XYZ file of C-alpha atoms in Angstrom:
773
model
C -63.823 -29.656 -7.586
C -65.373 -28.667 -10.938
C -65.564 -31.143 -13.758
C -62.551 -29.622 -15.456
C -60.276 -29.577 -12.418
C -59.231 -33.288 -12.508
C -58.188 -32.910 -16.113
C -56.219 -29.760 -15.309
C -54.344 -31.587 -12.582
C -53.522 -34.488 -14.918
C -52.418 -32.081 -17.638
C -50.110 -30.144 -15.329
C -48.606 -33.303 -13.894
C -48.030 -34.703 -17.346
C -46.149 -31.570 -18.276
C -44.129 -31.676 -15.051
C -42.909 -35.303 -15.438
C -40.428 -34.618 -18.271
C -39.149 -31.490 -16.493
C -38.367 -33.258 -13.220
C -35.455 -35.348 -14.576
C -34.053 -32.245 -16.289
C -34.183 -30.313 -13.010
C -32.515 -33.236 -11.283
C -29.707 -33.247 -13.849
C -29.128 -29.508 -13.326
C -29.037 -30.043 -9.581
C -26.600 -32.941 -9.993
C -24.292 -30.801 -12.117
C -24.463 -27.958 -9.608
C -23.757 -30.377 -6.751
C -20.761 -31.777 -8.623
C -19.376 -28.265 -9.200
C -19.847 -27.339 -5.546
C -18.245 -30.583 -4.388
C -15.246 -30.015 -6.670
C -14.952 -26.366 -5.529
C -15.235 -27.363 -1.874
C -12.574 -30.028 -2.250
C -10.252 -27.493 -3.933
C -10.888 -24.999 -1.114
C -10.138 -27.598 1.543
C -6.997 -28.658 -0.331
C -5.967 -25.003 -0.734
C -6.505 -24.284 2.954
C -4.540 -27.395 3.892
C -1.676 -26.265 1.644
C -1.824 -22.727 3.059
C -1.744 -24.069 6.614
C 1.268 -26.176 5.682
C 3.050 -23.155 4.235
C 2.360 -21.103 7.340
C 3.631 -23.929 9.532
C 6.787 -24.152 7.398
C 7.235 -20.398 7.680
C 6.779 -20.426 11.458
C 9.149 -23.364 11.828
C 11.726 -21.506 9.752
C 11.285 -18.375 11.883
C 11.923 -20.448 15.004
C 14.889 -22.329 13.490
C 16.585 -19.203 12.123
C 15.953 -17.421 15.428
C 17.581 -20.270 17.348
C 20.583 -20.281 15.017
C 21.129 -16.552 15.414
C 20.569 -16.565 19.167
C 23.114 -19.340 19.635
C 25.794 -17.139 18.027
C 24.736 -14.171 20.180
C 24.893 -16.343 23.307
C 28.317 -17.636 22.272
C 29.627 -14.075 21.907
C 28.100 -12.973 25.230
C 29.667 -15.927 27.047
C 33.091 -15.297 25.508
C 32.996 -11.578 26.344
C 32.416 -12.524 29.979
C 35.245 -15.072 30.015
C 38.536 -14.025 31.739
C 40.506 -14.706 28.531
C 38.580 -11.929 26.743
C 37.487 -9.763 29.645
C 40.932 -8.962 31.050
C 42.462 -7.733 27.764
C 39.362 -5.585 27.291
C 39.774 -3.986 30.703
C 43.465 -3.376 29.919
C 42.565 -1.717 26.619
C 44.343 -4.404 24.573
C 41.619 -4.748 21.942
C 43.637 -6.845 19.491
C 44.415 -9.393 22.205
C 40.765 -9.428 23.225
C 39.752 -10.061 19.596
C 42.210 -12.969 19.326
C 40.822 -14.537 22.492
C 37.282 -13.948 21.247
C 38.058 -15.895 18.045
C 39.729 -18.837 19.790
C 37.969 -22.141 18.994
C 34.829 -20.525 17.584
C 33.571 -23.050 14.994
C 33.166 -21.567 11.526
C 34.288 -18.070 12.557
C 35.817 -16.047 9.705
C 36.823 -12.897 11.595
C 36.604 -11.398 15.071
C 37.406 -7.833 16.094
C 36.859 -5.380 18.920
C 36.557 -1.720 17.891
C 36.745 1.486 19.961
C 33.354 3.244 20.205
C 34.270 5.949 17.665
C 34.778 3.310 14.927
C 37.460 5.480 13.251
C 39.091 2.582 11.417
C 35.744 1.342 10.090
C 34.651 4.681 8.697
C 38.127 5.426 7.355
C 37.770 2.404 5.091
C 34.519 3.581 3.498
C 33.312 3.512 0.787
C 35.773 0.760 -0.198
C 34.819 -1.164 2.919
C 31.439 -2.478 4.001
C 28.593 -0.163 4.910
C 26.978 -3.216 6.482
C 29.775 -3.640 9.024
C 29.560 0.000 10.075
C 25.791 -0.245 10.323
C 25.710 -3.355 12.515
C 28.351 -1.907 14.853
C 26.430 1.355 15.187
C 23.172 -0.540 15.758
C 24.698 -2.579 18.581
C 25.857 0.566 20.374
C 22.621 2.475 19.800
C 20.367 -0.411 20.882
C 22.823 -1.467 23.633
C 22.372 -5.144 22.904
C 23.614 -7.953 20.707
C 22.649 -7.385 17.067
C 22.987 -9.756 14.137
C 22.598 -8.708 10.501
C 23.363 -10.230 7.181
C 25.963 -8.101 5.388
C 27.787 -8.332 2.070
C 31.581 -8.576 2.267
C 34.062 -10.065 -0.185
C 31.218 -10.343 -2.739
C 29.289 -12.801 -0.577
C 26.634 -12.719 2.133
C 27.915 -13.121 5.673
C 26.361 -13.229 9.135
C 27.616 -10.362 11.296
C 27.185 -10.388 15.086
C 27.979 -7.275 17.131
C 27.712 -6.581 20.863
C 28.611 -3.547 22.982
C 31.432 -4.032 25.510
C 31.431 -2.202 28.851
C 34.271 -1.567 31.304
C 34.304 -1.995 35.078
C 32.435 1.322 35.507
C 29.771 0.186 33.006
C 30.950 2.771 30.481
C 31.028 1.842 26.803
C 34.544 0.553 26.090
C 34.026 -0.725 22.576
C 31.976 -3.006 20.391
C 32.774 -6.631 19.551
C 32.280 -7.967 16.022
C 32.174 -11.487 14.614
C 31.771 -12.505 10.980
C 30.521 -15.975 10.137
C 29.322 -17.764 7.010
C 25.592 -17.838 6.433
C 25.616 -21.633 6.669
C 23.612 -21.985 9.892
C 20.874 -19.674 8.641
C 20.878 -21.489 5.302
C 20.609 -24.876 7.015
C 17.637 -23.731 9.084
C 16.020 -22.290 5.960
C 16.614 -25.334 3.765
C 15.067 -27.632 6.392
C 11.599 -26.172 5.783
C 9.191 -28.627 4.150
C 7.479 -26.881 1.219
C 6.037 -27.794 -2.171
C 8.623 -26.222 -4.463
C 6.230 -25.986 -7.414
C 3.308 -24.313 -5.642
C 4.982 -22.497 -2.744
C 7.626 -19.835 -2.194
C 9.733 -19.138 0.887
C 12.396 -16.462 1.362
C 14.638 -14.896 3.990
C 14.550 -11.129 3.627
C 16.257 -8.186 5.282
C 14.910 -4.751 4.477
C 14.173 -4.762 0.746
C 16.735 -7.485 -0.058
C 15.975 -11.168 -0.574
C 18.859 -13.126 0.981
C 17.711 -16.708 0.395
C 14.750 -18.120 -1.492
C 13.189 -21.449 -2.391
C 10.258 -22.618 -4.447
C 8.508 -20.965 -7.361
C 9.825 -17.429 -7.902
C 6.634 -16.422 -9.733
C 5.045 -15.888 -6.310
C 7.911 -13.753 -4.954
C 6.100 -10.450 -5.489
C 3.258 -11.468 -3.170
C 5.429 -12.984 -0.437
C 5.222 -9.993 1.939
C 1.549 -10.774 2.549
C 2.516 -13.822 4.607
C 5.815 -12.490 5.946
C 6.697 -13.042 9.610
C 9.617 -11.357 11.450
C 12.368 -13.338 13.139
C 12.098 -11.868 16.669
C 15.041 -9.809 17.844
C 16.609 -9.576 14.386
C 16.206 -7.554 11.220
C 15.238 -10.658 9.255
C 11.830 -11.867 8.222
C 10.584 -15.022 6.547
C 8.367 -14.240 3.553
C 6.032 -16.828 2.064
C 3.582 -17.090 -0.815
C 1.520 -19.523 -2.835
C -1.070 -19.262 -5.622
C -4.055 -17.001 -5.139
C -6.734 -18.598 -2.930
C -9.378 -20.608 -4.730
C -12.550 -18.545 -5.240
C -15.263 -19.417 -2.741
C -18.648 -20.067 -4.398
C -21.244 -17.757 -2.880
C -18.715 -16.831 -0.176
C -18.959 -20.296 1.446
C -16.091 -22.041 3.203
C -14.794 -25.384 1.918
C -16.766 -27.585 4.355
C -19.886 -25.459 3.839
C -19.529 -25.828 0.072
C -19.290 -29.619 0.398
C -22.346 -29.538 2.670
C -24.258 -27.552 0.080
C -23.285 -30.131 -2.554
C -24.714 -32.932 -0.400
C -27.933 -30.961 0.079
C -28.262 -30.516 -3.686
C -27.695 -34.269 -4.211
C -30.577 -34.980 -1.846
C -32.775 -32.460 -3.668
C -31.843 -34.011 -7.020
C -32.886 -37.440 -5.696
C -36.239 -36.032 -4.619
C -36.796 -34.511 -8.068
C -35.748 -37.715 -9.858
C -37.493 -40.387 -7.797
C -39.914 -39.142 -5.149
C -41.820 -36.250 -6.775
C -42.688 -38.143 -10.023
C -44.174 -41.007 -7.979
C -46.240 -38.529 -5.986
C -47.397 -36.981 -9.253
C -48.437 -40.338 -10.651
C -50.455 -41.064 -7.520
C -52.215 -37.723 -7.798
C -52.985 -38.340 -11.450
C -54.404 -41.802 -10.730
C -56.804 -40.287 -8.214
C -58.636 -38.384 -11.007
C -60.545 -39.531 -14.113
C -58.585 -41.339 -16.785
C -59.378 -38.831 -19.557
C -61.670 -35.877 -20.179
C -65.031 -36.443 -21.892
C -65.926 -34.466 -25.018
C -68.025 -32.032 -22.957
C -65.144 -31.638 -20.488
C -62.725 -30.915 -23.287
C -65.046 -28.276 -24.819
C -65.676 -26.692 -21.413
C -61.970 -26.710 -20.659
C -61.211 -24.971 -23.951
C -63.820 -22.278 -23.216
C -62.505 -21.611 -19.736
C -58.861 -21.228 -20.791
C -57.999 -17.547 -21.275
C -56.513 -16.587 -24.623
C -52.932 -15.539 -23.893
C -52.273 -11.945 -24.866
C -49.251 -10.984 -26.895
C -48.048 -8.769 -24.064
C -48.292 -11.501 -21.463
C -46.111 -13.899 -23.433
C -43.560 -11.317 -24.575
C -40.061 -11.894 -23.219
C -38.387 -8.542 -22.592
C -34.645 -8.033 -23.053
C -32.516 -7.358 -20.008
C -31.874 -3.595 -19.971
C -28.471 -2.825 -21.408
C -26.295 0.027 -20.195
C -26.562 2.997 -22.484
C -23.449 4.699 -23.843
C -22.369 7.570 -21.603
C -20.448 10.618 -22.652
C -17.027 10.504 -21.026
C -15.129 13.730 -20.570
C -11.528 13.071 -21.585
C -10.291 15.699 -19.111
C -11.080 13.581 -16.040
C -8.377 11.046 -16.988
C -5.320 12.592 -15.310
C -1.656 11.656 -15.060
C -1.990 9.898 -11.680
C -5.664 9.015 -11.399
C -9.187 9.844 -12.595
C -10.808 12.942 -11.097
C -13.799 15.111 -11.980
C -16.653 17.270 -10.746
C -19.733 15.334 -9.650
C -22.784 16.225 -11.705
C -20.682 17.761 -14.484
C -18.057 15.256 -15.607
C -18.714 12.445 -13.160
C -21.812 10.471 -12.171
C -22.859 6.902 -11.405
C -23.110 6.016 -15.111
C -19.577 7.215 -15.761
C -18.400 5.326 -12.655
C -19.988 2.125 -13.999
C -18.156 2.464 -17.324
C -14.881 3.149 -15.526
C -15.504 0.067 -13.374
C -16.159 -2.070 -16.452
C -12.976 -0.708 -18.085
C -10.957 -1.608 -14.979
C -12.625 -5.033 -14.919
C -11.756 -5.539 -18.606
C -8.093 -4.814 -17.862
C -8.209 -7.259 -14.945
C -9.812 -9.897 -17.186
C -6.904 -9.594 -19.628
C -4.470 -10.127 -16.751
C -6.492 -13.039 -15.322
C -7.196 -11.141 -12.080
C -10.534 -11.859 -10.457
C -10.845 -10.065 -7.100
C -10.678 -6.360 -6.297
C -10.977 -4.281 -3.110
C -13.117 -1.136 -3.186
C -13.045 1.700 -0.619
C -14.315 5.280 -0.555
C -13.714 8.493 1.324
C -16.304 10.550 3.194
C -17.604 12.698 0.330
C -21.349 12.932 -0.070
C -21.191 11.613 -3.631
C -19.359 8.476 -2.529
C -22.248 5.991 -2.076
C -23.773 6.625 -5.519
C -20.441 6.519 -7.324
C -19.377 3.358 -5.494
C -22.625 1.688 -6.531
C -21.887 2.549 -10.160
C -18.262 1.424 -9.876
C -19.273 -1.919 -8.358
C -21.914 -2.430 -11.043
C -19.322 -1.940 -13.782
C -16.756 -4.231 -12.148
C -19.302 -6.986 -11.646
C -20.513 -6.530 -15.230
C -16.961 -7.477 -16.240
C -17.146 -10.573 -14.046
C -14.913 -9.287 -11.235
C -15.503 -10.249 -7.611
C -15.773 -7.076 -5.538
C -14.787 -6.794 -1.875
C -16.328 -3.576 -0.544
C -14.453 -2.394 2.571
C -16.627 0.690 3.013
C -15.583 4.210 4.007
C -11.822 4.083 4.604
C -8.708 6.159 3.815
C -6.941 5.445 0.531
C -3.979 3.688 2.232
C -6.390 1.268 3.898
C -7.687 0.345 0.431
C -4.080 -0.171 -0.696
C -3.492 -2.269 2.432
C -6.593 -4.293 1.586
C -5.106 -5.284 -1.768
C -2.197 -6.865 0.142
C -4.070 -8.119 3.185
C -6.860 -9.776 1.176
C -4.389 -10.931 -1.472
C -6.212 -9.411 -4.432
C -3.401 -7.263 -5.884
C -6.118 -4.900 -7.128
C -8.005 -2.046 -5.519
C -9.819 1.195 -6.251
C -10.063 4.051 -3.798
C -12.949 6.351 -4.672
C -11.700 9.714 -3.442
C -11.385 13.361 -4.339
C -8.283 13.544 -2.130
C -7.671 17.183 -1.131
C -9.950 18.691 -3.803
C -13.160 20.645 -3.013
C -16.289 18.761 -1.857
C -17.874 18.592 -5.321
C -14.906 16.647 -6.716
C -14.434 12.894 -6.633
C -12.213 10.404 -8.387
C -10.529 7.023 -8.623
C -7.060 5.875 -7.531
C -6.522 2.502 -9.168
C -4.176 -0.424 -8.569
C -4.245 -3.443 -10.909
C -1.888 -6.357 -10.490
C 0.068 -4.528 -7.799
C 0.778 -1.491 -10.003
C -0.790 1.935 -9.586
C -2.226 3.014 -12.927
C -0.846 6.256 -14.354
C -0.074 7.952 -17.649
C -0.791 5.715 -20.641
C -2.559 3.126 -18.470
C -5.084 5.786 -17.381
C -5.500 6.940 -20.988
C -6.130 3.328 -22.015
C -9.150 3.153 -19.709
C -10.668 6.111 -21.561
C -9.854 4.497 -24.914
C -11.554 1.252 -23.868
C -14.734 3.134 -23.053
C -14.781 5.399 -26.100
C -13.965 2.511 -28.466
C -16.350 0.036 -26.820
C -13.545 -2.382 -25.849
C -15.306 -3.460 -22.656
C -15.501 -7.043 -21.528
C -18.977 -8.301 -20.554
C -18.860 -11.505 -18.526
C -21.478 -14.244 -19.075
C -22.366 -13.956 -15.375
C -21.865 -11.034 -12.988
C -19.051 -11.136 -10.453
C -19.630 -11.558 -6.746
C -19.943 -8.905 -4.046
C -19.077 -9.065 -0.377
C -18.549 -6.538 2.414
C -15.495 -6.698 4.667
C -14.285 -4.541 7.547
C -10.468 -4.530 7.647
C -9.944 -1.361 9.681
C -8.904 -3.264 12.805
C -6.577 -5.471 10.748
C -4.859 -2.306 9.488
C -4.508 -0.914 13.020
C -3.149 -4.186 14.381
C -0.696 -4.625 11.501
C 0.885 -1.225 12.198
C 0.808 -1.585 15.983
C 2.461 -5.008 15.762
C 5.518 -3.401 14.153
C 5.605 0.190 15.404
C 5.577 1.162 19.080
C 6.782 4.323 20.812
C 9.334 4.064 23.619
C 7.556 6.822 25.557
C 4.113 8.399 25.172
C 3.892 11.580 23.122
C 0.944 13.947 23.232
C -0.191 14.763 19.692
C -3.056 16.752 18.221
C -4.479 15.127 15.077
C -6.266 17.334 12.517
C -7.992 15.261 9.841
C -9.734 18.242 8.248
C -13.032 16.299 8.509
C -11.573 13.827 6.018
C -11.912 10.060 6.078
C -8.724 9.570 8.156
C -10.471 11.171 11.153
C -11.632 7.868 12.584
C -8.815 5.402 11.941
C -5.853 7.836 12.100
C -6.226 8.539 15.843
C -6.862 4.820 16.470
C -3.536 3.886 14.900
C -1.557 6.492 16.853
C -3.228 5.497 20.123
C -2.464 1.837 19.370
C 1.276 2.575 19.083
C 1.291 4.364 22.459
C 0.535 8.037 21.744
C -1.875 10.293 23.631
C -4.143 11.699 20.909
C -6.281 14.830 20.958
C -8.584 14.830 17.900
C -9.277 18.048 15.979
C -11.817 18.103 13.121
C -11.847 14.293 13.111
C -15.589 13.996 12.518
C -15.950 12.749 8.935
C -17.922 15.355 6.967
C -17.788 15.461 3.184
C -18.539 19.183 3.116
C -15.261 19.963 4.979
C -16.849 22.678 7.131
C -13.724 23.831 9.017
C -10.943 24.076 6.454
C -9.787 22.488 3.228
C -8.206 19.044 3.928
C -4.845 19.874 2.330
C -1.859 20.035 4.738
C 0.463 21.304 1.991
C -1.241 24.715 2.281
C 0.175 26.423 5.428
C -3.034 28.331 6.227
C -4.847 24.985 6.648
C -2.528 24.228 9.592
C -3.247 27.394 11.575
C -5.938 25.851 13.820
C -3.722 22.839 14.451
C -0.759 25.017 15.461
C -2.954 27.008 17.882
C -4.313 23.808 19.468
C -0.822 22.307 19.880
C 0.349 25.464 21.667
C -2.787 25.725 23.781
C -2.575 22.106 24.978
C 1.225 22.125 25.263
C 1.275 19.044 23.036
C 4.467 17.515 21.680
C 3.395 17.650 18.058
C 0.610 18.378 15.610
C -0.281 15.841 12.902
C -2.424 16.713 9.859
C -3.897 14.386 7.232
C -5.358 15.242 3.862
C -8.853 14.301 2.701
C -8.094 10.640 1.998
C -5.269 10.048 4.474
C -2.359 9.390 2.126
C -0.506 12.644 2.930
C 1.030 13.968 6.140
C 1.605 17.453 7.548
C 3.454 18.271 10.796
C 3.657 21.313 13.074
C 5.780 21.623 16.201
C 4.985 22.980 19.643
C 6.645 26.220 18.505
C 4.197 26.519 15.614
C 6.761 25.647 12.929
C 5.467 23.868 9.839
C 7.972 21.081 9.116
C 7.923 20.723 5.360
C 7.810 17.139 4.066
C 11.269 17.313 2.456
C 12.770 17.922 5.924
C 10.684 15.083 7.370
C 12.136 12.888 4.635
C 15.612 13.679 6.014
C 14.565 12.260 9.383
C 12.944 9.177 7.832
C 15.971 8.594 5.575
C 18.458 8.673 8.456
C 16.340 6.142 10.348
C 15.916 3.772 7.392
C 19.599 3.974 6.439
C 20.655 2.861 9.918
C 19.231 -0.549 9.064
C 19.757 -0.464 5.286
C 23.118 1.126 4.472
C 23.468 2.141 0.840
C 19.707 2.036 0.194
C 18.169 4.191 -2.540
C 16.114 7.102 -1.185
C 13.796 8.685 -3.755
C 12.536 12.293 -3.635
C 10.653 14.536 -6.039
C 11.835 17.633 -7.906
C 10.151 19.987 -5.427
C 12.356 18.841 -2.515
C 15.116 20.894 -0.885
C 18.634 20.884 -2.290
C 19.957 19.962 1.167
C 18.231 16.573 1.032
C 20.669 14.656 -1.252
C 23.680 15.704 0.836
C 21.911 14.620 4.013
C 21.153 11.209 2.468
C 24.758 10.792 1.326
C 26.109 11.668 4.774
C 23.981 8.893 6.243
C 25.284 6.332 3.759
C 22.380 6.357 1.290
C 21.922 6.792 -2.443
C 19.762 9.855 -3.253
C 17.704 9.911 -6.465
C 15.477 12.768 -7.697
C 12.386 11.902 -9.736
C 9.122 13.272 -11.117
C 6.303 14.410 -8.854
C 3.251 12.143 -8.610
C 2.361 9.265 -6.297
C 1.946 6.710 -9.081
C 5.164 7.817 -10.829
C 7.121 7.619 -7.568
C 5.791 4.119 -6.824
C 6.787 2.910 -10.295
C 10.306 4.322 -9.852
C 10.576 2.701 -6.410
C 9.889 -0.711 -7.931
C 12.420 -0.061 -10.670
C 15.208 1.038 -8.297
C 14.207 -1.132 -5.286
C 14.232 2.003 -3.146
C 13.540 1.536 0.558
C 11.938 4.973 1.019
C 10.509 7.817 -1.031
C 8.841 11.133 -0.327
C 7.195 14.064 -2.068
C 7.015 17.698 -1.104
C 3.222 17.351 -1.120
C 3.421 15.082 1.946
C 3.251 11.614 0.344
C 5.657 9.186 2.034
C 6.358 5.693 0.724
C 7.982 3.129 3.035
C 9.145 -0.123 1.458
C 11.141 -0.982 4.581
C 8.761 -2.682 7.064
C 5.729 -1.644 4.970
C 4.350 -2.184 1.475
C 5.769 0.736 -0.539
C 2.536 2.679 -1.038
C 1.916 6.238 0.136
C 0.369 6.256 3.579
C 0.116 9.389 5.717
C -1.134 7.458 8.733
C 1.713 4.946 8.693
C 4.213 7.771 8.110
C 2.843 9.525 11.207
C 3.345 6.327 13.216
C 6.951 5.992 12.036
C 7.561 9.672 12.853
C 6.348 9.221 16.431
C 8.460 6.073 16.772
C 11.593 8.006 15.778
C 10.843 11.063 17.938
C 9.928 9.021 21.018
C 13.288 7.234 20.853
C 15.173 10.533 21.222
C 15.874 12.072 24.636
C 15.227 15.573 23.265
C 11.776 17.065 22.784
C 10.276 16.459 19.333
C 10.494 20.181 18.499
C 14.232 20.145 19.198
C 14.806 17.024 17.087
C 12.908 18.520 14.142
C 14.561 21.914 14.527
C 17.986 20.249 14.259
C 17.277 19.044 10.724
C 19.199 20.951 8.033
C 17.222 24.036 7.061
C 17.479 27.156 4.993
C 14.768 29.463 3.751
C 12.132 28.336 1.304
C 8.692 29.063 -0.026
C 5.727 26.740 0.078
C 4.332 25.596 -3.253
C 3.250 28.630 -5.278
C 0.369 27.929 -7.668
C -0.138 30.213 -10.657
C -3.026 29.844 -13.167
C -1.583 28.557 -16.436
C -1.960 30.668 -19.586
C -4.803 29.238 -21.618
C -5.441 26.639 -18.933
C -2.633 24.457 -20.348
C 0.336 24.269 -17.933
C 2.200 21.635 -19.961
C 2.286 23.800 -23.088
C 3.649 26.743 -21.088
C 6.356 24.629 -19.424
C 7.523 23.388 -22.840
C 7.883 27.004 -23.988
C 9.636 27.933 -20.745
C 12.117 25.059 -21.018
C 13.021 26.139 -24.550
C 13.402 29.857 -23.791
C 14.643 30.247 -20.192
C 18.319 30.964 -19.488
C 19.834 30.782 -15.994
C 23.525 31.629 -15.856
C 25.638 29.472 -13.561
C 22.827 27.022 -12.765
C 22.614 23.292 -13.328
C 19.327 22.635 -15.151
C 17.096 19.605 -14.763
C 14.088 18.851 -16.977
C 12.980 15.637 -15.255
C 9.691 17.328 -14.378
C 9.335 20.935 -15.518
C 12.475 23.080 -15.232
C 14.583 23.137 -12.076
C 17.658 25.392 -11.826
C 20.184 24.609 -9.069
C 22.857 27.058 -7.898
C 25.371 26.367 -5.100
C 23.233 28.413 -2.678
C 19.715 27.484 -3.753
C 17.310 26.512 -6.514
C 14.030 27.312 -8.223
C 11.428 25.221 -10.019
C 8.560 25.652 -12.467
C 6.508 22.579 -13.347
C 3.047 21.766 -14.683
C 0.484 20.401 -12.271
C -0.955 17.104 -13.464
C -4.166 17.497 -11.481
C -5.221 21.147 -11.963
C -4.590 23.770 -14.714
C -1.880 25.593 -12.779
C 1.871 26.090 -12.755
C 3.604 24.964 -9.545
C 6.622 26.998 -8.411
C 8.944 26.629 -5.449
C 12.141 28.368 -4.345
C 14.695 27.283 -1.740
C 18.007 28.855 -0.665
C 20.597 29.123 2.077
C 19.498 32.648 3.081
C 16.996 35.374 2.243
C 19.371 37.204 -0.092
C 19.890 34.103 -2.227
C 16.166 33.337 -2.169
C 15.326 36.852 -3.410
C 17.944 36.611 -6.171
C 16.633 33.250 -7.420
C 13.012 34.411 -7.268
C 13.822 37.495 -9.304
C 15.724 35.447 -11.883
C 12.700 33.193 -12.352
C 10.315 36.144 -12.389
C 12.257 37.767 -15.235
C 12.379 34.577 -17.301
C 8.705 33.755 -16.704
C 7.537 37.211 -17.766
C 9.824 37.087 -20.790
C 7.882 34.035 -21.976
C 4.418 35.291 -20.919
C 4.275 39.028 -20.015
C 0.662 38.782 -18.754
C 1.408 36.018 -16.267
C 0.004 36.900 -12.808
C 2.857 36.175 -10.413
C 2.252 36.544 -6.635
C 5.912 37.449 -5.932
């Protein structure tokens, strides 16, 4: 040791002594925060476990109550007092015997299989009664539903009745008060201020308890009552944020470790420092001090300069990428990582204003995805949001993640069906898909500098929820017999998980172009264009498959071709879905867009539903579904939205699963079932470049000038003219600078007449318009 080294040691230790208590205090504060957070997590998990136990107990209790009524009916139908009148065809006498000494029974009846008297009483009577009777005969078992009669909810139990030859002789019906279900429900032990519990059937809440502010999130913890159409939904406040992703016990353990470290800094290290100091000389001599001064380097200005943390530089944002339904642009021209970061910070600022902290992020298979996701995550974290990155997944899996991970917020980075050099953002905040003014507001935030910058960046974690998505669908949807299907993903992101889902529900899947490739080497991933389905149709015929399924680039749209090569347009698929949903939800609202066939509303009415036409656009449809509490919606582009048994977002993969479930339950071949749907003649979507690149301006002029004699006009979205034998439509695309046209009629003659009428009116407004018909 040189003569100056002892003094250096003493000097350093002297400087360190005051810092050690300060470090200990910081560690104590951090330990206290972790301990408090860990305790809150443990308390939250305990409360959540209690809620789940209450839900499961309610499921069991309600199930027992319903089964006891089914068992009572089954036993009475087998009794001689009821059985003999049934065999003699004396249904009124059988109903009287069925009702004898049945506690709480309000009404009993036995109907012939045709149910003439029930349907004759509609619509003044109950759609629910007709539905439960039909369900019992179709499913050939006891069925219990909650129906509304006499302005009150009632429990309806129905069971098919067979004669001595095992032929269907009728269907028995019993109506009871909801008291037993209510008693089972009210017995659940929940914290009414911090929990919510409900009995739901379809999209209707029948009974509820607790804090209604959590009702919107209750489907996340919903559990079905086995063998019934009921489910018990549950919710509680959003889970407490986990510091550094640690569990409650791990957080408490980390707090204890920090307490130990604080003790070391406060007591042990200073004593060691004093011992080290005592081992040296007491103080430097004059020569030591001079030598020490000479040996100390003079600090340079650069060495002591504290540099500012780099700040994000303003980026030019092209207003045109902010569309009606989402944000979409060309990578390298209007979209890059810097733009993605600003968009992420704008989304995070909106979340901050709504006190939302966590958000799920997913991306499709485009080559630009990783860089843009990195920018998006940077911007979200800059706004203090906690990001859950679920990787490369279809858009509906990102939507599912917002429910499954209980965030209520998600962004899917996708160019959907656009060319490979496009990419974009589909955004959900607080359970609502952003569109229209909300999308414009994101641009305004960026251009006006209204971006929230958090004092500390948000967290980031990676999660894989693909298997959770598969299991959630397979737990609810299963096919009664295996169907052989060819799946064409167009090299889009649905190519991996789409076949997995269909295999999980019992289908035999042959993949076609399911390798994820962001260059889309085989064909454009857009099933709404018939030529993109040609390879799929050939493969279905070659393999003698039951059906061909096509997904778009991000998996939220569905296309279908039959064994005969017929392209089943989505508006006809919606007829099939509507009939299925209305069997369980009589009177439900079914939503469809302005491009759908004119035969659809009549089909919905005939099946006891309420048809409603609305604007095209996935975000606009979802908003209208929430407003009207619709159970089902569909667009001509292939978006399908199931609120019954699902979450109400557009999901091509789930729609494919529901389609196979319906087709597999029919004795006929899928091609025959689909061919039986009402059909006429129609065109696919016809896209015409808009004059001046502004389709909205042209449509406004067209609406003002066009005249169609004898037609009923609708301006919900563009201009649609309906005649008794067909219709035509001109609307502005909200995603590309084109006009979208479609024509539909009962026969070719009517189709030609309507096309010519539109052609004349279009050319009268813009003589240079290039029409392909």
